[in-house]
Amino acid sequence: MWIVAVLAILAIEGAVYGAYHPSRFDATNFLQFSFSRSETPQRLFMYHKLSSFADLDPTIVQSGDSSGFYGIEPKAIMHYLPDGVTYLNLSCCANLGFNGYYNVFRFMAERSKKLRYLVLHVTPYTMPRPELWQSDGAALWGDANIKVFGDAIAREFVAPQHYLYPPSLAFRRQVSDRIFLLNGYFGNLARPLLHNDNYFDFLNRYRSTLGWMPENDARGGVYATECDIPESEFFDFKNFKYKTYTEEVFDSYADLARKYDKTLVIIFQPVACTYGTGRGSAKTREAIENFRRNHPEVEIPFPLITTWPAELFSVPAHIVRDHTDMLADRLGPAMADILKRHGD
């Protein structure tokens, strides 16, 4: 009987594939399909970016937190770069985590023949720490709705298992929506579709902007207090000594870049906090210098702390949309110099 059942399933799945030829980006468990009016749309941001730009074959790919998502406009950067160089913004959000940023690079490095540079763009406020590195499910900032989901990038788009998903999985969302939207027939299971103005704005522009979107934060006030960038450590049994998470994570990225023969570029976004005595960020700055000495092939054009006026920020991690040109005027020439040094 089980042979008959297997043959029946194969026949059904074959018929679904033959009739609809669903994309493997649709046949995935990456989206949770539990949308509500209060749900955060970060998974959808990454789903659309990866599925839309998978075959773009850019020269430069950026991954990282929301400072780059809202701050770095690829077309403004490309004004400084040679003709034919494409800069793609695949940054998303802090809850993608450093494991997630890493897996985005893996995804693109395995698909893009022209890819030469991996740009990790982060704000000093979300530097590596345990919950942002190989800690899927960790709730950031104590918010159960903002959970780290970086492993899902590897599981659904990089690991071989995604080739085993049945074609009918592509229709999971439509089926679940039909069930949950049948008011009255299944008790109180009705749910509203995702209603998020930030998400709708993203859908209208991300393809034309190569992944960038201007911020639309609620202004809460940003103040120029002294920088305090906490550093986390763990005991590294391989070397039998304590090691910072900054060095552990950046070492992993350097190894990834070496594996795929790419150049890693690490960019720290400016902040409103002031350098002050420097004690608040001393441990992390020391970790970065140790990493730099051990990996001279990695490009780090800016220091950890670059202080800009507080009025340029909508929230501590985001430059206001009216001044993202300043970020382009900072990063564009730096990337041009890096490309020139590497003969591109």
mmCIF file of C-alpha atoms in Angstrom:
data_model
loop_
_atom_site.group_PDB
_atom_site.id
_atom_site.type_symbol
_atom_site.label_atom_id
_atom_site.label_comp_id
_atom_site.label_asym_id
_atom_site.label_seq_id
_atom_site.Cartn_x
_atom_site.Cartn_y
_atom_site.Cartn_z
ATOM 1 C CA MET A 1 0.000 0.000 0.000
ATOM 2 C CA TRP A 2 2.793 2.429 0.830
ATOM 3 C CA ILE A 3 4.222 1.932 -2.658
ATOM 4 C CA VAL A 4 0.862 2.885 -4.139
ATOM 5 C CA ALA A 5 0.692 5.935 -1.881
ATOM 6 C CA VAL A 6 4.203 7.049 -2.870
ATOM 7 C CA LEU A 7 3.398 6.606 -6.565
ATOM 8 C CA ALA A 8 0.172 8.586 -6.127
ATOM 9 C CA ILE A 9 2.025 11.441 -4.409
ATOM 10 C CA LEU A 10 4.682 11.480 -7.118
ATOM 11 C CA ALA A 11 1.985 11.531 -9.792
ATOM 12 C CA ILE A 12 0.172 14.426 -8.108
ATOM 13 C CA GLU A 13 3.349 16.427 -7.583
ATOM 14 C CA GLY A 14 4.442 15.725 -11.148
ATOM 15 C CA ALA A 15 1.093 16.949 -12.416
ATOM 16 C CA VAL A 16 1.354 20.121 -10.312
ATOM 17 C CA TYR A 17 4.837 20.827 -11.649
ATOM 18 C CA GLY A 18 3.827 20.067 -15.221
ATOM 19 C CA ALA A 19 0.797 22.331 -15.052
ATOM 20 C CA TYR A 20 2.211 25.280 -13.095
ATOM 21 C CA HIS A 21 6.063 25.059 -13.068
ATOM 22 C CA PRO A 22 6.226 26.807 -9.670
ATOM 23 C CA SER A 23 9.412 28.617 -8.724
ATOM 24 C CA ARG A 24 11.535 27.066 -6.000
ATOM 25 C CA PHE A 25 11.258 30.420 -4.253
ATOM 26 C CA ASP A 26 7.540 29.805 -3.930
ATOM 27 C CA ALA A 27 7.940 26.191 -2.873
ATOM 28 C CA THR A 28 9.563 27.069 0.428
ATOM 29 C CA ASN A 29 8.897 27.130 4.146
ATOM 30 C CA PHE A 30 10.715 30.445 4.519
ATOM 31 C CA LEU A 31 7.510 32.452 4.946
ATOM 32 C CA GLN A 32 5.538 31.577 8.041
ATOM 33 C CA PHE A 33 2.094 32.465 6.642
ATOM 34 C CA SER A 34 0.861 33.660 10.011
ATOM 35 C CA PHE A 35 0.439 37.248 8.868
ATOM 36 C CA SER A 36 -1.495 39.672 11.010
ATOM 37 C CA ARG A 37 -1.777 43.419 11.158
ATOM 38 C CA SER A 38 0.904 43.579 13.828
ATOM 39 C CA GLU A 39 3.405 41.161 12.266
ATOM 40 C CA THR A 40 6.826 42.475 11.291
ATOM 41 C CA PRO A 41 7.621 42.070 7.568
ATOM 42 C CA GLN A 42 11.359 41.302 7.699
ATOM 43 C CA ARG A 43 11.004 37.773 6.308
ATOM 44 C CA LEU A 44 9.037 39.188 3.401
ATOM 45 C CA PHE A 45 11.745 41.783 2.716
ATOM 46 C CA MET A 46 14.326 39.010 2.401
ATOM 47 C CA TYR A 47 12.021 36.706 0.451
ATOM 48 C CA HIS A 48 11.395 39.357 -2.202
ATOM 49 C CA LYS A 49 15.018 40.455 -2.370
ATOM 50 C CA LEU A 50 16.437 36.958 -2.744
ATOM 51 C CA SER A 51 13.828 35.736 -5.205
ATOM 52 C CA SER A 52 13.950 38.908 -7.339
ATOM 53 C CA PHE A 53 17.728 39.401 -7.418
ATOM 54 C CA ALA A 54 18.972 35.788 -7.342
ATOM 55 C CA ASP A 55 20.065 35.926 -10.984
ATOM 56 C CA LEU A 56 21.105 39.583 -11.228
ATOM 57 C CA ASP A 57 24.837 38.652 -11.129
ATOM 58 C CA PRO A 58 26.104 41.876 -9.491
ATOM 59 C CA THR A 59 29.709 42.921 -8.910
ATOM 60 C CA ILE A 60 29.095 43.980 -5.301
ATOM 61 C CA VAL A 61 26.590 42.588 -2.793
ATOM 62 C CA GLN A 62 25.795 44.313 0.479
ATOM 63 C CA SER A 63 24.322 42.440 3.436
ATOM 64 C CA GLY A 64 23.707 43.542 6.997
ATOM 65 C CA ASP A 65 21.249 45.271 9.293
ATOM 66 C CA SER A 66 18.689 47.991 8.620
ATOM 67 C CA SER A 67 21.283 50.787 8.720
ATOM 68 C CA GLY A 68 22.307 49.677 5.241
ATOM 69 C CA PHE A 69 18.811 48.736 4.087
ATOM 70 C CA TYR A 70 17.581 52.278 4.647
ATOM 71 C CA GLY A 71 20.909 54.077 4.274
ATOM 72 C CA ILE A 72 22.733 52.822 1.185
ATOM 73 C CA GLU A 73 21.209 53.637 -2.201
ATOM 74 C CA PRO A 74 23.015 51.486 -4.803
ATOM 75 C CA LYS A 75 22.494 53.837 -7.730
ATOM 76 C CA ALA A 76 24.061 56.700 -5.760
ATOM 77 C CA ILE A 77 27.068 54.485 -4.940
ATOM 78 C CA MET A 78 27.353 53.392 -8.565
ATOM 79 C CA HIS A 79 27.884 57.013 -9.664
ATOM 80 C CA TYR A 80 31.367 56.667 -8.176
ATOM 81 C CA LEU A 81 32.129 53.255 -9.687
ATOM 82 C CA PRO A 82 33.289 52.186 -13.159
ATOM 83 C CA ASP A 83 30.699 51.513 -15.851
ATOM 84 C CA GLY A 84 29.264 48.024 -15.685
ATOM 85 C CA VAL A 85 29.756 47.637 -11.918
ATOM 86 C CA THR A 86 26.485 46.748 -10.188
ATOM 87 C CA TYR A 87 25.952 47.337 -6.462
ATOM 88 C CA LEU A 88 23.122 45.304 -4.927
ATOM 89 C CA ASN A 89 21.628 46.091 -1.517
ATOM 90 C CA LEU A 90 20.489 42.861 0.205
ATOM 91 C CA SER A 91 20.585 44.336 3.711
ATOM 92 C CA CYS A 92 17.543 43.811 5.863
ATOM 93 C CA CYS A 93 17.368 44.003 9.597
ATOM 94 C CA ALA A 94 19.162 43.248 12.849
ATOM 95 C CA ASN A 95 17.018 40.174 13.494
ATOM 96 C CA LEU A 96 18.380 38.523 10.364
ATOM 97 C CA GLY A 97 21.506 38.247 12.517
ATOM 98 C CA PHE A 98 25.118 37.823 11.510
ATOM 99 C CA ASN A 99 24.412 34.224 10.580
ATOM 100 C CA GLY A 100 21.728 35.540 8.237
ATOM 101 C CA TYR A 101 23.959 38.179 6.654
ATOM 102 C CA TYR A 102 26.531 35.415 6.187
ATOM 103 C CA ASN A 103 24.029 33.108 4.471
ATOM 104 C CA VAL A 104 22.927 35.891 2.136
ATOM 105 C CA PHE A 105 26.547 36.145 0.995
ATOM 106 C CA ARG A 106 26.696 32.357 0.565
ATOM 107 C CA PHE A 107 23.518 32.398 -1.503
ATOM 108 C CA MET A 108 24.803 35.070 -3.873
ATOM 109 C CA ALA A 109 28.384 33.762 -4.049
ATOM 110 C CA GLU A 110 27.120 30.380 -5.227
ATOM 111 C CA ARG A 111 24.963 31.938 -7.953
ATOM 112 C CA SER A 112 26.839 34.991 -9.226
ATOM 113 C CA LYS A 113 29.801 34.584 -11.570
ATOM 114 C CA LYS A 114 30.634 38.302 -11.677
ATOM 115 C CA LEU A 115 30.457 38.841 -7.921
ATOM 116 C CA ARG A 116 33.732 40.261 -6.586
ATOM 117 C CA TYR A 117 32.963 42.074 -3.316
ATOM 118 C CA LEU A 118 30.982 41.201 -0.188
ATOM 119 C CA VAL A 119 30.090 44.364 1.749
ATOM 120 C CA LEU A 120 29.051 43.799 5.351
ATOM 121 C CA HIS A 121 27.299 47.022 6.383
ATOM 122 C CA VAL A 122 26.337 47.390 10.055
ATOM 123 C CA THR A 123 25.794 50.036 12.672
ATOM 124 C CA PRO A 124 28.013 49.863 15.790
ATOM 125 C CA TYR A 125 24.797 49.485 17.801
ATOM 126 C CA THR A 126 24.308 45.934 16.472
ATOM 127 C CA MET A 127 27.831 44.552 16.634
ATOM 128 C CA PRO A 128 28.306 40.757 17.045
ATOM 129 C CA ARG A 129 27.039 39.228 20.256
ATOM 130 C CA PRO A 130 25.663 35.773 21.176
ATOM 131 C CA GLU A 131 22.011 36.336 20.239
ATOM 132 C CA LEU A 132 23.010 37.680 16.815
ATOM 133 C CA TRP A 133 25.303 34.799 15.881
ATOM 134 C CA GLN A 134 23.957 31.264 15.365
ATOM 135 C CA SER A 135 21.109 31.849 17.792
ATOM 136 C CA ASP A 136 17.969 31.492 15.681
ATOM 137 C CA GLY A 137 14.810 32.187 17.618
ATOM 138 C CA ALA A 138 16.425 34.643 20.037
ATOM 139 C CA ALA A 139 14.079 37.557 20.739
ATOM 140 C CA LEU A 140 15.839 40.857 20.162
ATOM 141 C CA TRP A 141 15.268 43.746 22.553
ATOM 142 C CA GLY A 142 12.867 41.572 24.546
ATOM 143 C CA ASP A 143 10.289 41.616 21.736
ATOM 144 C CA ALA A 144 8.890 38.146 20.989
ATOM 145 C CA ASN A 145 7.783 39.365 17.555
ATOM 146 C CA ILE A 146 11.353 40.240 16.518
ATOM 147 C CA LYS A 147 13.204 36.936 16.453
ATOM 148 C CA VAL A 148 16.510 36.099 14.799
ATOM 149 C CA PHE A 149 15.886 34.033 11.655
ATOM 150 C CA GLY A 150 19.238 33.816 9.841
ATOM 151 C CA ASP A 151 19.300 30.002 9.731
ATOM 152 C CA ALA A 152 16.181 30.064 7.559
ATOM 153 C CA ILE A 153 18.193 31.633 4.717
ATOM 154 C CA ALA A 154 20.576 28.665 4.707
ATOM 155 C CA ARG A 155 17.884 26.052 5.259
ATOM 156 C CA GLU A 156 15.456 27.275 2.605
ATOM 157 C CA PHE A 157 17.740 28.769 -0.059
ATOM 158 C CA VAL A 158 21.290 27.414 0.339
ATOM 159 C CA ALA A 159 21.190 23.899 1.812
ATOM 160 C CA PRO A 160 20.398 20.977 -0.587
ATOM 161 C CA GLN A 161 17.146 20.207 1.206
ATOM 162 C CA HIS A 162 15.255 22.917 -0.676
ATOM 163 C CA TYR A 163 15.525 20.808 -3.822
ATOM 164 C CA LEU A 164 13.448 18.117 -2.109
ATOM 165 C CA TYR A 165 10.425 20.312 -1.429
ATOM 166 C CA PRO A 166 7.316 19.226 -3.376
ATOM 167 C CA PRO A 167 6.024 21.615 -6.066
ATOM 168 C CA SER A 168 2.630 21.812 -4.330
ATOM 169 C CA LEU A 169 4.307 23.629 -1.413
ATOM 170 C CA ALA A 170 4.232 26.718 -3.627
ATOM 171 C CA PHE A 171 0.483 26.950 -3.013
ATOM 172 C CA ARG A 172 0.690 26.787 0.759
ATOM 173 C CA ARG A 173 -0.092 30.451 1.246
ATOM 174 C CA GLN A 174 -3.135 30.425 -1.033
ATOM 175 C CA VAL A 175 -4.557 27.342 0.668
ATOM 176 C CA SER A 176 -3.983 28.652 4.192
ATOM 177 C CA ASP A 177 -5.444 32.046 3.272
ATOM 178 C CA ARG A 178 -8.609 30.428 1.907
ATOM 179 C CA ILE A 179 -9.067 28.514 5.155
ATOM 180 C CA PHE A 180 -8.321 31.380 7.530
ATOM 181 C CA LEU A 181 -10.349 33.920 5.590
ATOM 182 C CA LEU A 182 -13.568 31.881 5.678
ATOM 183 C CA ASN A 183 -15.299 33.924 8.360
ATOM 184 C CA GLY A 184 -17.824 31.955 10.367
ATOM 185 C CA TYR A 185 -17.108 28.542 8.902
ATOM 186 C CA PHE A 186 -14.192 27.670 11.132
ATOM 187 C CA GLY A 187 -14.976 29.476 14.356
ATOM 188 C CA ASN A 188 -12.683 32.421 15.032
ATOM 189 C CA LEU A 189 -9.851 31.474 12.674
ATOM 190 C CA ALA A 190 -10.262 34.422 10.323
ATOM 191 C CA ARG A 191 -7.141 36.547 9.997
ATOM 192 C CA PRO A 192 -6.449 39.797 8.189
ATOM 193 C CA LEU A 193 -3.852 39.886 5.435
ATOM 194 C CA LEU A 194 -0.592 41.596 6.262
ATOM 195 C CA HIS A 195 -1.239 45.329 6.463
ATOM 196 C CA ASN A 196 2.016 47.206 6.882
ATOM 197 C CA ASP A 197 2.643 50.534 5.141
ATOM 198 C CA ASN A 198 6.401 50.011 5.331
ATOM 199 C CA TYR A 199 6.019 46.711 3.471
ATOM 200 C CA PHE A 200 3.775 48.208 0.789
ATOM 201 C CA ASP A 201 6.241 51.044 0.256
ATOM 202 C CA PHE A 202 9.013 48.478 -0.104
ATOM 203 C CA LEU A 203 7.066 46.498 -2.729
ATOM 204 C CA ASN A 204 6.574 49.606 -4.837
ATOM 205 C CA ARG A 205 10.235 50.510 -5.102
ATOM 206 C CA TYR A 206 12.772 47.791 -4.182
ATOM 207 C CA ARG A 207 13.302 46.446 -7.716
ATOM 208 C CA SER A 208 13.994 49.857 -9.238
ATOM 209 C CA THR A 209 16.294 50.865 -6.356
ATOM 210 C CA LEU A 210 18.262 47.572 -6.304
ATOM 211 C CA GLY A 211 17.105 46.799 -2.787
ATOM 212 C CA TRP A 212 17.214 50.197 -1.097
ATOM 213 C CA MET A 213 14.308 51.905 0.569
ATOM 214 C CA PRO A 214 14.182 55.282 2.357
ATOM 215 C CA GLU A 215 13.396 55.211 6.052
ATOM 216 C CA ASN A 216 9.982 56.257 7.350
ATOM 217 C CA ASP A 217 10.664 56.028 11.075
ATOM 218 C CA ALA A 218 8.542 57.644 13.736
ATOM 219 C CA ARG A 219 10.819 60.404 15.001
ATOM 220 C CA GLY A 220 11.677 59.832 18.640
ATOM 221 C CA GLY A 221 14.725 61.998 19.166
ATOM 222 C CA VAL A 222 18.388 60.985 18.943
ATOM 223 C CA TYR A 223 20.908 62.312 21.446
ATOM 224 C CA ALA A 224 24.677 62.589 21.275
ATOM 225 C CA THR A 225 25.626 60.625 24.377
ATOM 226 C CA GLU A 226 29.044 58.993 24.718
ATOM 227 C CA CYS A 227 29.424 55.788 22.703
ATOM 228 C CA ASP A 228 29.080 52.552 24.637
ATOM 229 C CA ILE A 229 29.552 49.542 22.351
ATOM 230 C CA PRO A 230 29.464 46.429 24.553
ATOM 231 C CA GLU A 231 31.661 43.478 23.588
ATOM 232 C CA SER A 232 30.863 39.826 24.315
ATOM 233 C CA GLU A 233 33.405 37.048 24.805
ATOM 234 C CA PHE A 234 33.376 33.259 24.943
ATOM 235 C CA PHE A 235 35.948 30.601 25.735
ATOM 236 C CA ASP A 236 37.434 29.300 22.493
ATOM 237 C CA PHE A 237 38.296 25.656 23.200
ATOM 238 C CA LYS A 238 40.040 25.355 19.844
ATOM 239 C CA ASN A 239 42.708 27.859 20.908
ATOM 240 C CA PHE A 240 42.084 27.455 24.660
ATOM 241 C CA LYS A 241 41.606 31.142 25.353
ATOM 242 C CA TYR A 242 38.865 33.766 25.474
ATOM 243 C CA LYS A 243 37.827 35.299 22.182
ATOM 244 C CA THR A 244 35.517 38.206 21.341
ATOM 245 C CA TYR A 245 32.404 37.620 19.284
ATOM 246 C CA THR A 246 33.545 40.415 16.965
ATOM 247 C CA GLU A 247 36.682 38.451 16.055
ATOM 248 C CA GLU A 248 34.819 35.136 15.852
ATOM 249 C CA VAL A 249 32.175 36.495 13.483
ATOM 250 C CA PHE A 250 34.538 38.531 11.338
ATOM 251 C CA ASP A 251 36.939 35.568 11.112
ATOM 252 C CA SER A 252 34.057 33.485 9.753
ATOM 253 C CA TYR A 253 33.261 36.125 7.151
ATOM 254 C CA ALA A 254 36.909 36.330 6.112
ATOM 255 C CA ASP A 255 36.977 32.540 5.702
ATOM 256 C CA LEU A 256 33.805 32.723 3.600
ATOM 257 C CA ALA A 257 35.291 35.393 1.337
ATOM 258 C CA ARG A 258 38.475 33.337 0.927
ATOM 259 C CA LYS A 259 36.493 30.198 0.102
ATOM 260 C CA TYR A 260 34.678 31.928 -2.765
ATOM 261 C CA ASP A 261 37.637 34.093 -3.802
ATOM 262 C CA LYS A 262 35.855 37.365 -2.984
ATOM 263 C CA THR A 263 37.003 40.524 -1.228
ATOM 264 C CA LEU A 264 35.319 41.215 2.107
ATOM 265 C CA VAL A 265 34.580 44.865 2.901
ATOM 266 C CA ILE A 266 33.350 45.812 6.394
ATOM 267 C CA ILE A 267 31.528 49.137 6.733
ATOM 268 C CA PHE A 268 30.515 50.743 10.033
ATOM 269 C CA GLN A 269 27.759 53.333 9.637
ATOM 270 C CA PRO A 270 28.254 56.708 11.334
ATOM 271 C CA VAL A 271 26.485 57.236 14.644
ATOM 272 C CA ALA A 272 25.312 60.192 16.702
ATOM 273 C CA CYS A 273 27.104 59.007 19.833
ATOM 274 C CA THR A 274 30.373 60.762 20.617
ATOM 275 C CA TYR A 275 33.776 59.167 21.030
ATOM 276 C CA GLY A 276 34.320 60.828 24.420
ATOM 277 C CA THR A 277 36.916 58.996 26.525
ATOM 278 C CA GLY A 278 36.759 56.005 24.184
ATOM 279 C CA ARG A 279 36.396 53.570 27.086
ATOM 280 C CA GLY A 280 32.851 52.607 26.066
ATOM 281 C CA SER A 281 34.026 51.034 22.812
ATOM 282 C CA ALA A 282 37.643 50.156 23.660
ATOM 283 C CA LYS A 283 37.183 46.363 23.743
ATOM 284 C CA THR A 284 35.452 46.251 20.374
ATOM 285 C CA ARG A 285 37.975 48.597 18.763
ATOM 286 C CA GLU A 286 40.772 46.374 20.056
ATOM 287 C CA ALA A 287 39.026 43.308 18.602
ATOM 288 C CA ILE A 288 38.739 45.018 15.219
ATOM 289 C CA GLU A 289 42.421 45.922 15.219
ATOM 290 C CA ASN A 290 43.346 42.329 16.081
ATOM 291 C CA PHE A 291 41.184 41.120 13.221
ATOM 292 C CA ARG A 292 42.694 43.674 10.845
ATOM 293 C CA ARG A 293 46.217 42.493 11.658
ATOM 294 C CA ASN A 294 45.253 38.865 11.114
ATOM 295 C CA HIS A 295 43.351 39.576 7.902
ATOM 296 C CA PRO A 296 45.104 42.312 5.909
ATOM 297 C CA GLU A 297 43.162 41.190 2.826
ATOM 298 C CA VAL A 298 39.894 42.488 4.351
ATOM 299 C CA GLU A 299 39.004 46.101 3.559
ATOM 300 C CA ILE A 300 37.844 48.210 6.537
ATOM 301 C CA PRO A 301 37.903 51.799 5.242
ATOM 302 C CA PHE A 302 36.266 53.490 8.259
ATOM 303 C CA PRO A 303 36.771 53.300 12.035
ATOM 304 C CA LEU A 304 34.174 51.744 14.322
ATOM 305 C CA ILE A 305 33.048 55.158 15.564
ATOM 306 C CA THR A 306 32.415 58.048 13.181
ATOM 307 C CA THR A 307 30.293 60.722 14.855
ATOM 308 C CA TRP A 308 27.756 62.718 12.847
ATOM 309 C CA PRO A 309 25.309 65.354 14.179
ATOM 310 C CA ALA A 310 22.318 63.859 15.966
ATOM 311 C CA GLU A 311 19.828 65.720 13.764
ATOM 312 C CA LEU A 312 20.905 63.562 10.801
ATOM 313 C CA PHE A 313 19.395 60.470 12.438
ATOM 314 C CA SER A 314 15.765 59.364 12.592
ATOM 315 C CA VAL A 315 16.635 56.657 15.141
ATOM 316 C CA PRO A 316 20.144 55.784 16.386
ATOM 317 C CA ALA A 317 20.735 53.247 13.580
ATOM 318 C CA HIS A 318 19.164 55.136 10.642
ATOM 319 C CA ILE A 319 20.164 58.253 8.729
ATOM 320 C CA VAL A 320 17.099 60.347 7.805
ATOM 321 C CA ARG A 321 15.951 59.811 4.230
ATOM 322 C CA ASP A 322 16.845 63.399 3.248
ATOM 323 C CA HIS A 323 20.546 62.815 3.989
ATOM 324 C CA THR A 324 21.350 59.356 2.662
ATOM 325 C CA ASP A 325 23.311 61.154 -0.063
ATOM 326 C CA MET A 326 25.913 61.813 2.645
ATOM 327 C CA LEU A 327 26.349 58.078 3.099
ATOM 328 C CA ALA A 328 26.780 57.662 -0.662
ATOM 329 C CA ASP A 329 29.352 60.468 -0.714
ATOM 330 C CA ARG A 330 31.215 58.614 2.042
ATOM 331 C CA LEU A 331 30.985 55.020 0.802
ATOM 332 C CA GLY A 332 31.088 55.653 -2.962
ATOM 333 C CA PRO A 333 34.647 57.053 -3.106
ATOM 334 C CA ALA A 334 35.834 54.423 -0.601
ATOM 335 C CA MET A 335 34.487 51.619 -2.795
ATOM 336 C CA ALA A 336 35.990 53.254 -5.886
ATOM 337 C CA ASP A 337 39.411 53.243 -4.191
ATOM 338 C CA ILE A 338 38.989 49.605 -3.159
ATOM 339 C CA LEU A 339 38.052 48.543 -6.695
ATOM 340 C CA LYS A 340 41.013 50.451 -8.098
ATOM 341 C CA ARG A 341 43.429 48.771 -5.695
ATOM 342 C CA HIS A 342 42.090 45.381 -6.696
ATOM 343 C CA GLY A 343 42.303 46.128 -10.403
ATOM 344 C CA ASP A 344 38.549 46.404 -11.084
#
